[in-house]
XYZ file of C-alpha atoms in Angstrom:
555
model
C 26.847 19.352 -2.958
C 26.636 20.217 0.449
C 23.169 19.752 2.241
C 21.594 22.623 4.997
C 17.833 23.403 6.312
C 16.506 26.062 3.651
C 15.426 28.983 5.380
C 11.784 28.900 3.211
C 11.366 25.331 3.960
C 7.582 25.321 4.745
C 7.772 28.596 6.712
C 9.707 28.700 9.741
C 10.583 25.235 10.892
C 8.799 24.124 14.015
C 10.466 23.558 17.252
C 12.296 20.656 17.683
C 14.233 20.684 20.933
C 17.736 22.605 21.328
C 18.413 26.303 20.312
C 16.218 28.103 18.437
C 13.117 27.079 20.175
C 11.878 30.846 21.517
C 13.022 32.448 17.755
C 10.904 30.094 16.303
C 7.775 30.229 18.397
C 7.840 33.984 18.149
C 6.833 33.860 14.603
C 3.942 31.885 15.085
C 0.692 32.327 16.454
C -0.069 31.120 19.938
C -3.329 29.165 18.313
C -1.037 28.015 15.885
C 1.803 26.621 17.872
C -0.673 25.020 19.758
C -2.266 22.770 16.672
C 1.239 22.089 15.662
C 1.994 20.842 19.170
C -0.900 18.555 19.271
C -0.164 17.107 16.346
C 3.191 16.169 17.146
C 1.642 14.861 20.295
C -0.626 12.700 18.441
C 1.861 11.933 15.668
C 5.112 13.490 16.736
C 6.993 10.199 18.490
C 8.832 7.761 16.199
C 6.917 4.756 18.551
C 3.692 6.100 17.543
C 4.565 6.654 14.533
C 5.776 3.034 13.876
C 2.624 1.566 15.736
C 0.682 3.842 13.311
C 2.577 2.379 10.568
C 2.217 -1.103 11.894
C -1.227 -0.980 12.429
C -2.280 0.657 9.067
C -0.218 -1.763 7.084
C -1.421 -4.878 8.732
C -4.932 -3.913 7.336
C -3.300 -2.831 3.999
C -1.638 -6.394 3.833
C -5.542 -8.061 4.292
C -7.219 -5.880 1.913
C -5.001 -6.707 -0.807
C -6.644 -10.019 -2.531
C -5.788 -8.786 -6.057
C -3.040 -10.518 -8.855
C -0.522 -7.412 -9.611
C 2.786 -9.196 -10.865
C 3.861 -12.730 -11.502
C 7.836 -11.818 -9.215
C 5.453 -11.657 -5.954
C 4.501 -15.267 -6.440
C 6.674 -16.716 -9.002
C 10.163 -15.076 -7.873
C 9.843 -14.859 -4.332
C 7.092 -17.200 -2.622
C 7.440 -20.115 -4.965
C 11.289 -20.443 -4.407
C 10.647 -20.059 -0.446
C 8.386 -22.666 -0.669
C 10.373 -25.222 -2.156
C 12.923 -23.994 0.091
C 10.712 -24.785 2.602
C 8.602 -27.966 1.666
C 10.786 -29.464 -0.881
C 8.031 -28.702 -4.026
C 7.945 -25.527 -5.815
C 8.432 -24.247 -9.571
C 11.907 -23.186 -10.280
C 11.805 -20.417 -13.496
C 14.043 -20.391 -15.992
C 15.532 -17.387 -14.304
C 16.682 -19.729 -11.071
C 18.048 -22.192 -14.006
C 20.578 -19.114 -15.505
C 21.218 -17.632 -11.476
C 19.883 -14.460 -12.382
C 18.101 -14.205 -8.881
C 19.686 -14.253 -5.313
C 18.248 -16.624 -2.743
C 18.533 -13.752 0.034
C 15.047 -12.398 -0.605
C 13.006 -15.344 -0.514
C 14.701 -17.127 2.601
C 13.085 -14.066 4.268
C 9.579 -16.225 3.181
C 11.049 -19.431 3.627
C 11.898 -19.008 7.215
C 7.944 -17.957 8.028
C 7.011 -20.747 6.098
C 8.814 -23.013 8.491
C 7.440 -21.427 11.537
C 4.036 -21.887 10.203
C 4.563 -25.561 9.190
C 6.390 -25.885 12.639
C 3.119 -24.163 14.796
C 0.527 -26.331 12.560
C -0.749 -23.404 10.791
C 0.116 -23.615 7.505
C -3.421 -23.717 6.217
C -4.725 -22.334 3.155
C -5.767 -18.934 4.731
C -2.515 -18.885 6.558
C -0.190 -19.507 3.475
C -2.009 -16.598 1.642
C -1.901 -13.784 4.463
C 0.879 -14.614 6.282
C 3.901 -13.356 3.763
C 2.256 -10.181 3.129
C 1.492 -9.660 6.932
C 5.189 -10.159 7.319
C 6.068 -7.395 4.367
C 3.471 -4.806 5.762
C 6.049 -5.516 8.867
C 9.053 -4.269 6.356
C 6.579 -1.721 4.810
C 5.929 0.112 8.399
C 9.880 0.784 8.573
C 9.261 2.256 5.416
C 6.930 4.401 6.511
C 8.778 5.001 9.837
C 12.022 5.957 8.008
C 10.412 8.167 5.453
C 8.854 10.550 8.269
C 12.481 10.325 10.132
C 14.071 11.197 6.865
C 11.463 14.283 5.691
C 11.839 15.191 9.520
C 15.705 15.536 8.947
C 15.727 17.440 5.725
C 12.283 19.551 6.427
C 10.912 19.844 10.052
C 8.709 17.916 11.842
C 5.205 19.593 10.339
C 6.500 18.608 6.867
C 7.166 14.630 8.064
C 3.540 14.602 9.650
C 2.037 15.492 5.591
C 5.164 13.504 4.098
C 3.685 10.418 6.335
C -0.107 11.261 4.830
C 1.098 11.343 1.473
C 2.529 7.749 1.899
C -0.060 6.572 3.540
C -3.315 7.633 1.210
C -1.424 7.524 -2.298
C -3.330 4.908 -3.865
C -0.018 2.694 -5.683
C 1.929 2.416 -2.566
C -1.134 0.995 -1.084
C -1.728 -1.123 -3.796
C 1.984 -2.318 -4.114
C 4.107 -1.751 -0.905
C 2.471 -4.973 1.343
C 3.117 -7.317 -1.744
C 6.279 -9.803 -1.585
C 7.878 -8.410 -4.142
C 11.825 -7.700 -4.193
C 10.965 -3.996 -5.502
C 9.078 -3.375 -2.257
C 11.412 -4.692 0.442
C 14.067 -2.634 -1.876
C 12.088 0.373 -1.624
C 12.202 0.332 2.109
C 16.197 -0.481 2.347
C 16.161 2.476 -0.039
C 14.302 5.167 2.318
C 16.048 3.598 5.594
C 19.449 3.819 3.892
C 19.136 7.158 2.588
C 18.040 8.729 5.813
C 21.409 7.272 7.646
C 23.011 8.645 4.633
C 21.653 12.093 5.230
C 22.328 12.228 9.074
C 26.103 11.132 8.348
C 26.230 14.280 5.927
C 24.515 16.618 8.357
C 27.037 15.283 11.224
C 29.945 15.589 8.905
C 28.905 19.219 8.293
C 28.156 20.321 12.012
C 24.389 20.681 11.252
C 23.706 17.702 13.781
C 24.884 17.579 17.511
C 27.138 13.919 17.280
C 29.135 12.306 20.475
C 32.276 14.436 21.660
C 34.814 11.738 20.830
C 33.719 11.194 17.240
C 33.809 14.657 16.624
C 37.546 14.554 18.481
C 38.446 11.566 15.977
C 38.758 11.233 11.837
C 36.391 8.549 11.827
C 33.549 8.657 9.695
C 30.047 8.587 11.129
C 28.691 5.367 11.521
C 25.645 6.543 10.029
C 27.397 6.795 7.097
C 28.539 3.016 7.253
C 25.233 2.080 8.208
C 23.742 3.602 5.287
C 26.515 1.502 2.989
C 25.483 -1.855 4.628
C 21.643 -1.137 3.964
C 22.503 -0.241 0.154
C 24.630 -3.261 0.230
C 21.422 -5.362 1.143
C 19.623 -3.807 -1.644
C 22.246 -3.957 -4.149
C 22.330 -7.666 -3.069
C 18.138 -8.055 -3.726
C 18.060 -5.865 -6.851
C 21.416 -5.339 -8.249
C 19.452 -2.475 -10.400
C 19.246 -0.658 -6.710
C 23.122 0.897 -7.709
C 21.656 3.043 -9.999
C 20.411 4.545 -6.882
C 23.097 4.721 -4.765
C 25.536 5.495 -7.719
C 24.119 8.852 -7.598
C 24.032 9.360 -3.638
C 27.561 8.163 -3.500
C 29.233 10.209 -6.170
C 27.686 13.597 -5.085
C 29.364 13.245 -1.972
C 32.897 11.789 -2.809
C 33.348 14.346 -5.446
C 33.614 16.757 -2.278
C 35.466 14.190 0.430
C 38.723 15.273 1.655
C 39.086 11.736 2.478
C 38.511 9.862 -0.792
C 41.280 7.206 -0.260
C 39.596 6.363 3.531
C 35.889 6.246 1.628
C 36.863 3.978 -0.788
C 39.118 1.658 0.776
C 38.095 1.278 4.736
C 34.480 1.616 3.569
C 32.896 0.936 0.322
C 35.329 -1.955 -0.512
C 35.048 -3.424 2.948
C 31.449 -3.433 3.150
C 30.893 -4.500 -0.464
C 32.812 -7.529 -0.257
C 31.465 -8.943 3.093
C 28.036 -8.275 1.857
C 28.699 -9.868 -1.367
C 30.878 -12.236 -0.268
C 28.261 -13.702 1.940
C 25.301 -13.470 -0.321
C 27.671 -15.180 -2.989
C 28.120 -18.082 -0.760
C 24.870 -18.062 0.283
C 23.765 -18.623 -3.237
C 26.683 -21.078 -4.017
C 25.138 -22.989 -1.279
C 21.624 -22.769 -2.803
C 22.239 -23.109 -6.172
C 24.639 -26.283 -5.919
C 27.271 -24.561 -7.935
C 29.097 -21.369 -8.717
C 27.427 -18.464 -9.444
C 27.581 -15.175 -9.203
C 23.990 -13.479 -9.464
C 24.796 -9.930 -9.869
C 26.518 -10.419 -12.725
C 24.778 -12.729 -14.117
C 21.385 -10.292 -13.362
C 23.520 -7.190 -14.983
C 24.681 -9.364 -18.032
C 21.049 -10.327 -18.843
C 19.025 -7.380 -18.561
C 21.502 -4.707 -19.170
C 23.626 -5.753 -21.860
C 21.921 -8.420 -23.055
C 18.653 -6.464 -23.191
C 17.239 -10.052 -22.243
C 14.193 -8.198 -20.513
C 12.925 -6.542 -23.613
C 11.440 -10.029 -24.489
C 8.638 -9.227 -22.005
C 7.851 -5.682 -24.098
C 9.426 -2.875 -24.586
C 7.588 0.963 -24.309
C 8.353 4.163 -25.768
C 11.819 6.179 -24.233
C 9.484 8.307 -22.450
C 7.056 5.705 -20.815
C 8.321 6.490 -17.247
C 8.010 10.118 -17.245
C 4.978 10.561 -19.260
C 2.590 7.768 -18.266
C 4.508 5.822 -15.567
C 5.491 7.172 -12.996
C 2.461 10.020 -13.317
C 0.236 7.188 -12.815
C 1.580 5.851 -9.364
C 2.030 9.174 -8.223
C -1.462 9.944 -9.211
C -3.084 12.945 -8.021
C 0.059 14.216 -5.509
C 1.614 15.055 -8.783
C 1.285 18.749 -8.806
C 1.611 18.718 -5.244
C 4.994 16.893 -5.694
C 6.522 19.179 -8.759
C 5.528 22.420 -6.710
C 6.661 21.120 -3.676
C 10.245 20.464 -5.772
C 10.345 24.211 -7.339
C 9.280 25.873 -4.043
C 11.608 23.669 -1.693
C 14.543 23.565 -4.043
C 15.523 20.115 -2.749
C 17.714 19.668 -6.080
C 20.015 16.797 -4.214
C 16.397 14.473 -3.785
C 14.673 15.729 -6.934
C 17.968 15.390 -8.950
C 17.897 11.345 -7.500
C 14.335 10.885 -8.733
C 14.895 12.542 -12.381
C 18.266 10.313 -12.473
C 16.671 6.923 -11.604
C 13.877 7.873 -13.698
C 16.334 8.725 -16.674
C 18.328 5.729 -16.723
C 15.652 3.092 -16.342
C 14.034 4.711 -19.622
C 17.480 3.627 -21.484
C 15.994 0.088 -20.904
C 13.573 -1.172 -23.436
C 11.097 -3.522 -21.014
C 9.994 -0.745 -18.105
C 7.517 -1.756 -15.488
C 5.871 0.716 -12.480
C 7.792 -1.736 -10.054
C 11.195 -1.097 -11.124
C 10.965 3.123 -10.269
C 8.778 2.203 -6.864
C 11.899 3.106 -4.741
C 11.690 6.958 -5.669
C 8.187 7.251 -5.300
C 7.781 7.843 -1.532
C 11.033 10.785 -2.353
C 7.935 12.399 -4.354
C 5.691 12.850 -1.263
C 7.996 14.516 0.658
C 7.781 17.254 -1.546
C 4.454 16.654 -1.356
C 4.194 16.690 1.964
C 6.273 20.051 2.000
C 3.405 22.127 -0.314
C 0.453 20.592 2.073
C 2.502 21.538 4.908
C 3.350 24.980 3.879
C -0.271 25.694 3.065
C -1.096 25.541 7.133
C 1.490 28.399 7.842
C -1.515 30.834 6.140
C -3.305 30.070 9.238
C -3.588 33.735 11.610
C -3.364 35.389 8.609
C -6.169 37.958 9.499
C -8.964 38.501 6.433
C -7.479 35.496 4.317
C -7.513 33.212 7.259
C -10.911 31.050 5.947
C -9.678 31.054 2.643
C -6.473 29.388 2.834
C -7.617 26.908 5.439
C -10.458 25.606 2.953
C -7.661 25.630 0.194
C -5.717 23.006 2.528
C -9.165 21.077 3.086
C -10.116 21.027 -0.678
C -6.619 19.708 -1.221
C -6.877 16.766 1.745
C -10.697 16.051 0.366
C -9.482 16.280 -3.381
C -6.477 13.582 -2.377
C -8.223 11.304 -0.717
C -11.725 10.970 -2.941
C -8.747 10.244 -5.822
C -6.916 8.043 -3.846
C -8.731 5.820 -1.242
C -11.353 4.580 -3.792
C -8.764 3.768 -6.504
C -6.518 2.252 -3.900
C -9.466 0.303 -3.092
C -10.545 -0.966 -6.114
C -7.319 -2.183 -7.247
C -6.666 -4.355 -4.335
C -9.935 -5.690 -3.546
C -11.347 -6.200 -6.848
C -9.061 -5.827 -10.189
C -7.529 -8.980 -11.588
C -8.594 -11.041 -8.304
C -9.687 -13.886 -9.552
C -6.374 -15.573 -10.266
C -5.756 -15.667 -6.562
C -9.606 -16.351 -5.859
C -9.214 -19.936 -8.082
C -5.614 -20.999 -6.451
C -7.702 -20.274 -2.780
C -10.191 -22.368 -3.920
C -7.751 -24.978 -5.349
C -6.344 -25.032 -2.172
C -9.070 -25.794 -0.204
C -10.506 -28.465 -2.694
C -7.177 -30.085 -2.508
C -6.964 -30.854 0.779
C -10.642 -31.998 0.737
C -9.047 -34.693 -2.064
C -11.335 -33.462 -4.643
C -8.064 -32.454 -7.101
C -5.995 -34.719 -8.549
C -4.454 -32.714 -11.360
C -4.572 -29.206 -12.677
C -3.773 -27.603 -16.256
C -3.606 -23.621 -16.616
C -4.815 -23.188 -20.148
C -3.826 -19.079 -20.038
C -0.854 -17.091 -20.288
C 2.286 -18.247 -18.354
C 2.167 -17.176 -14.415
C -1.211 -15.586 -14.571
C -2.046 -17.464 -11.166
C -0.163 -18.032 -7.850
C 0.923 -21.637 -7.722
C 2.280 -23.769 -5.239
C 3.007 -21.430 -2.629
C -0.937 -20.920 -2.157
C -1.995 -24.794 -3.596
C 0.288 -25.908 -0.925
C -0.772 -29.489 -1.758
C 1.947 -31.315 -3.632
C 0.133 -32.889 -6.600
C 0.353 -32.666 -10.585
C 0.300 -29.160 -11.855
C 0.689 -27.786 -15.329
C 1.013 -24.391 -17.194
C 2.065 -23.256 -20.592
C 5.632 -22.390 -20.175
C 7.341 -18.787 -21.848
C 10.854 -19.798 -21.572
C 12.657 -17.167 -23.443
C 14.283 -19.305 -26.814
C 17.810 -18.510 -27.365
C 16.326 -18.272 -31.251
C 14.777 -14.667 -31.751
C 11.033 -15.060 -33.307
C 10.133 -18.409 -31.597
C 7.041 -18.655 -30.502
C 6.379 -20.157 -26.601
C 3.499 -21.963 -25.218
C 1.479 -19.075 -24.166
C 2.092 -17.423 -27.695
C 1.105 -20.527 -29.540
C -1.839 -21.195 -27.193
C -3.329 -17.788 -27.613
C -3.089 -18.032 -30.995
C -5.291 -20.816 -31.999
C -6.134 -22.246 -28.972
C -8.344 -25.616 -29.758
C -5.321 -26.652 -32.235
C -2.838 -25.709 -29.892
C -4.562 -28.166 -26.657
C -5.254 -30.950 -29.289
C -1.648 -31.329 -30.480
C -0.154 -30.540 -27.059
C -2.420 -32.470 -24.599
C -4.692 -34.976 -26.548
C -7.120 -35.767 -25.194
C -6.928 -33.937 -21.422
C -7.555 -37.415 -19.594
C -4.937 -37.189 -17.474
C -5.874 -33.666 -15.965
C -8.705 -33.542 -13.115
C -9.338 -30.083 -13.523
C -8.657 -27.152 -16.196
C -8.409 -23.414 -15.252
C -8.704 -20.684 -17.933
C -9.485 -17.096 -18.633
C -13.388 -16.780 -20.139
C -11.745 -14.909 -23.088
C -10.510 -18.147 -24.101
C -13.099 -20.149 -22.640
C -15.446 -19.917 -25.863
C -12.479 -21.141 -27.852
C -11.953 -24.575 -26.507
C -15.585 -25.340 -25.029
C -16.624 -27.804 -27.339
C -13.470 -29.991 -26.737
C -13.799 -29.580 -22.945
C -17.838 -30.842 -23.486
C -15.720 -33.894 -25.480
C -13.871 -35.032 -23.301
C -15.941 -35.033 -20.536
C -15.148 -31.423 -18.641
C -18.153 -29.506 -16.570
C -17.618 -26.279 -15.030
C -17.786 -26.068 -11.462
C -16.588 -22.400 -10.578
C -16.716 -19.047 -12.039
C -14.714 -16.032 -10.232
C -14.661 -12.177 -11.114
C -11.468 -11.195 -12.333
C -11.457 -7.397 -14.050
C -14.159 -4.963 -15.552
C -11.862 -3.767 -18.079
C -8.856 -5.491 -20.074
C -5.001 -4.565 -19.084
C -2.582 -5.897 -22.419
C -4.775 -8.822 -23.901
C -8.634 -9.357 -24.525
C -10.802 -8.290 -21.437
C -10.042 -11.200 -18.586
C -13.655 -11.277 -17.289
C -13.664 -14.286 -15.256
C -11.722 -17.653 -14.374
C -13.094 -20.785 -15.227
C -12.788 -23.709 -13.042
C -13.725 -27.023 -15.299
C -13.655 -30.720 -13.656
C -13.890 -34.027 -15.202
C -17.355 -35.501 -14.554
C -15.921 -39.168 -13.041
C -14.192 -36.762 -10.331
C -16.908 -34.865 -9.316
C-alpha cells in the first residue's frame, strides 16, 4: 500500500518550504496565512517544539504522586535498584526470565549517578526516574508532531501535538517507568523513520543525489528497524506492531531478498544477540527472554491468572476510556482523512491483543497517540472555515467549543488521577522512607494485596520487609497469600505470623483494617499514620485510606 499527501487532508496543506509555496498561499486568506504563520513561529521549529515538550513533561513527571500499576515499581525500579545497591525484590517473573534487564539498567544507571553525587535521598529516589522518563516522553511528543507533520502538514502536527499533550491518560501514564511507556515512544520515533524511508523510496521526499544514484535502501528505513528492534527487545508484544508495518510494505518490495537478508536478519540478530548476552550476564545463566515472555503469556495464557475480560474489553470500554473525549474527534478524523495504513495499525493491535484473555489499558498505550493525529486532523480542518464570509463566527466558536469542551474533560480528570487517586500507597513508602532513615523502622509487614505499594526502590533503607506473596502455583485453583489473606483475614495473620513480634510496623488498606484491629490492640500495635488513598473503589472493596500501625516499645 503505497503512501501520498491526500489532496483533502485538512484543506490545502500549508506551506512548508520548496515548490508549491505561491499555489498554496493563493487559496488562503491573507489574515489567515498570517495566524498559520505565527503559529508555526511560536510552535513551528522541532527545538521549540522539544523544549515545549521538555518543559511540559518535567511538570507532568512532578504532578504525578499517584499508584497506577505494580510493573512501574515492581518490574522496572525494583530490579534497577538491586542492580544498583545490591537489595531489591526479585518477582517470580525475574526467577522464570520472562523480563529483559535492558529496561531497567536505563534506572539503574541514574541510580548510580545519584548515589555517586550524594543525592539519593528520599525525595530524590521518588522524582528522579520519572524526571528521567518525561525526558523519553518529550521525544515522544517531538516525534509524534514530526510524524503527523510528514503524513498531514504542519497545521495538523501543531493540533496532533495538543491532542497529546491535554488527553488526560497520556498524562496520567506516559511520565511513569513503565516498559509500555518507553515502548510507546520507540513506537512513534520508529514509525516516523519508517514513513520518511517510504516517502523517499517513492520520490515524495527530496533525499541526497547519491542515494538516489545507488540501490541502497534509505537509512531511514534501517533506522526505523533498529528502534523496533529496541522495542521488540523491551516488550516482545511490540511485534505485533511492527508485524503489520513490515508486511504492508514487503508485500510490494521489488527487493524482498535484500529486505530480508541485509536488513531485518542483520539488525535482528545484533539487537538480540546483544540483549541476549546482556541478560545471560544478568541472569547468571542462559536464557532467552523473548521466548520465554512469548511462551508464557501467549501460549501458555500464563497472564490470564491476573483476570481475564470480555473479547471486546479493548474496543468497547478500553481503549474509549484513555482516549476519552478525542474519541469522536479521532473516528471522524479517520473517515474524513482516510488514513487506512495508520487506522488499519490501530484496529490490528487493538484486534489481536483482545485474543488474549488478561487485557490491561497499558498494553494498547503505543497506538493511542496514532488516535490524536486524526484528532488533530478534524481540529485542524475546522480552522480552514475561517474567511468564510457570513459563517465566519460560527465555525470559529465551533473550534472554541471543541478546545473548551476538550480541555474541561481532560485537564481536571488528568488531574485528579495523578494527584489524588490511589496515592496513598506511595504517600506511606515516602513516609517509610523518611522514618527509616530517622531509625524509627525496624521492620515492616504489608498486610494487603501483593505489590499494592512501591518497595525498596522508594524505602531505600535496607532493612526487613514483608508482603503477602501471589506467586502463580503451577496447580490451577490454589489459593496465594493475598487470596487467603483477603479472605479471612484475622485467621489468615494468626496462622501465618503469630504473634507479629517480630514486625516494627504493619501497613494495610482501612478496608481490612476493621478486620484485624483487635489482634493489632493484642499485641501491642498503635496507629501512627493515616493517608488518603481513593474516593471510590477500582476491583476490590473501596481502598479509603492506608494505615500505618507501630509497636508501642518502638515508638
Amino acid at each position: 500500500m503505497s503512501h501520498r499527501r491526500r489532496s483533502n487532508a485538512a484543506g490545502p496543506p500549508l506551506p512548508e518550504g520548496g515548490g508549491g509555496g505561491a499555489t498554496n498561499a493563493a487559496a488562503s486568506s491573507p489574515s489567515e496565512g498570517k495566524e498559520k504563520r505565527n503559529l508555526s513561529w511560536v510552535l513551528g521549529s522541532d527545538r521549540r517544539v522539544l523544549a515545549l515538550a521538555l518543559a511540559f513533561r518535567a511538570v507532568n513527571a512532578l504532578l504525578v504522586r499517584t499508584y497506577f500499576n505494580p510493573d512501574e515499581h515492581w518490574q522496572c525500579l525494583e530490579v534497577a535498584h538491586r542492580i544498583a545497591f545490591g537489595y531489591g525484590h526479585l518477582t517470580w517473573e525475574w526467577k522464570r526470565g520472562l523480563r529483559s534487564y535492558l529496561h531497567p539498567l536505563i534506572f539503574a544507571a541514574l541510580y548510580k549517578i545519584l548515589a555517586l553525587l550524594h543525592l539519593d535521598t528520599p525525595c530524590f529516589m521518588v522524582m528522579a526516574p520519572r524526571l528521567l522518563q518525561s525526558v523519553f516522553a518529550s521525544f515522544g511528543d517531538l516525534y509524534l508532531y514530526k510524524f503527523s507533520k510528514l503524513i498531514f502538514n504542519n497545521h495538523v502536527a501543531l493540533w496532533t501535538l495538543f491532542s497529546q499533550l491535554v488527553n488526560w491518560f497520556m498524562f496520567f501514564c506516559i511520565t511513569r517507568t513503565l516498559s509500555n511507556s518507553l515502548e510507546t515512544v520507540l513506537t512513534v520515533s520508529g514509525l516516523y523513520y519508517w514513513f520518511v524511508a517510504i516517502k523517499s523510496s517513492k520520490g515524495t521526499l527530496v533525499v541526497p543525489k547519491q542515494q538516489a544514484a545507488s540501490k541502497q535502501s534509505p537509512p531511514s528505513r534501517k533506522m526505523a528497524l533498529v528502534i523496533a528492534a529496541l522495542a521488540c527487545a523491551i516488550r516482545p508484544t511490540s511485534a505485533i506492531t511492527w508485524l503489520y508495518v513490515g508486511l504492508l510494505d514487503f508485500i510490494q518490495m521489488k527487493s524482498k531478498s535484500h529486505f530480508i537478508f541485509l536488513e531485518v536478519i542483520p539488525i535482528g540478530v545484533i539487537v538480540l544477540a546483544v540483549t541476549t548476552f546482556l541478560d545471560c550476564w544478568m541472569y547468571g545463566s542462559q536464557v532467552i527472554v523473548p521466548l520465554n515472555f512469548l511462551k508464557f503469556n501467549l501460549f501458555s495464557s500464563g497472564g490470564d491468572y491476573y483476570g481475564t475480560h470480555v473479547f471486546h474489553w479493548y474496543f468497547s470500554q478500553g481503549f474509549p476510556s484513555m482516549i476519552w473525549t478525542f474519541l469522536p474527534f479521532s473516528i471522524y478524523g479517520i473517515i474524513k482523512s482516510q488514513e487506512w495504513r495508520l487506522s488499519g495499525l490501530i484496529a490490528w493491535v487493538l484486534g489481536v491483543y483482545s485474543i488474549l484473555g488478561h487485557k490491561e489499558f497499558r498494553f494498547v498505550l503505543p497506538v493511542l497517540p496514532l488516535m490524536f493525529m486524526f484528532s488533530g486532523y478534524i481540529l485542524a480542518a475546522m480552522t480552514q472555515f475561517k474567511g468564510k464570509g457570513l459563517h465566519e463566527k460560527r465555525h470559529l466558536s465551533r473550534l472554541q467549543l471543541s478546545v473548551i469542551l476538550l480541555i474541561l474533560t481532560n485537564v481536571p480528570m488528568a488531574l485528579y488521577m495523578s494527584l489524588f487517586h490511589q496515592r496513598g500507597t506511595e504517600d506511606v513508602m515516602f513516609y517509610l522512607s523518611r522514618e527509616a532513615h530517622d531509625g524509627r523502622v525496624n521492620s515492616v509487614l504489608f498486610l494487603m494485596p501483593c505489590h499494592s505499594t512501591p518497595y525498596y526502590s522508594t524505602l531505600h533503607y535496607n532493612l526487613p520487609m514483608r508482603f503477602l506473596d501471589c506467586t502463580p502455583s503451577e496447580n490451577k485453583g490454589t489459593l496465594d497469600e493475598s487470596d487467603r489473606f483477603l479472605m479471612n483475614p484475622p485467621d489468615f495473620v494468626g496462622e501465618v505470623f503469630g504473634n507479629l513480634s517480630s514486625f516494627s510496623h504493619i501497613v494495610l488498606f482501612e478496608s481490612e483494617e476493621r478486620h484485624v484491629l483487635q489482634l493489632l490492640l493484642r499485641n501491642s500495635f498503635k496507629e501512627v499514620r493515616r493517608f488518603f488513598h481513593s474516593h471510590f473503589k477500582v476491583d476490590r472493596d473501596l481502598q479509603s485510606s492506608v494505615a500505618v500501625y507501630s509497636r508501642r516499645d518502638v515508638l
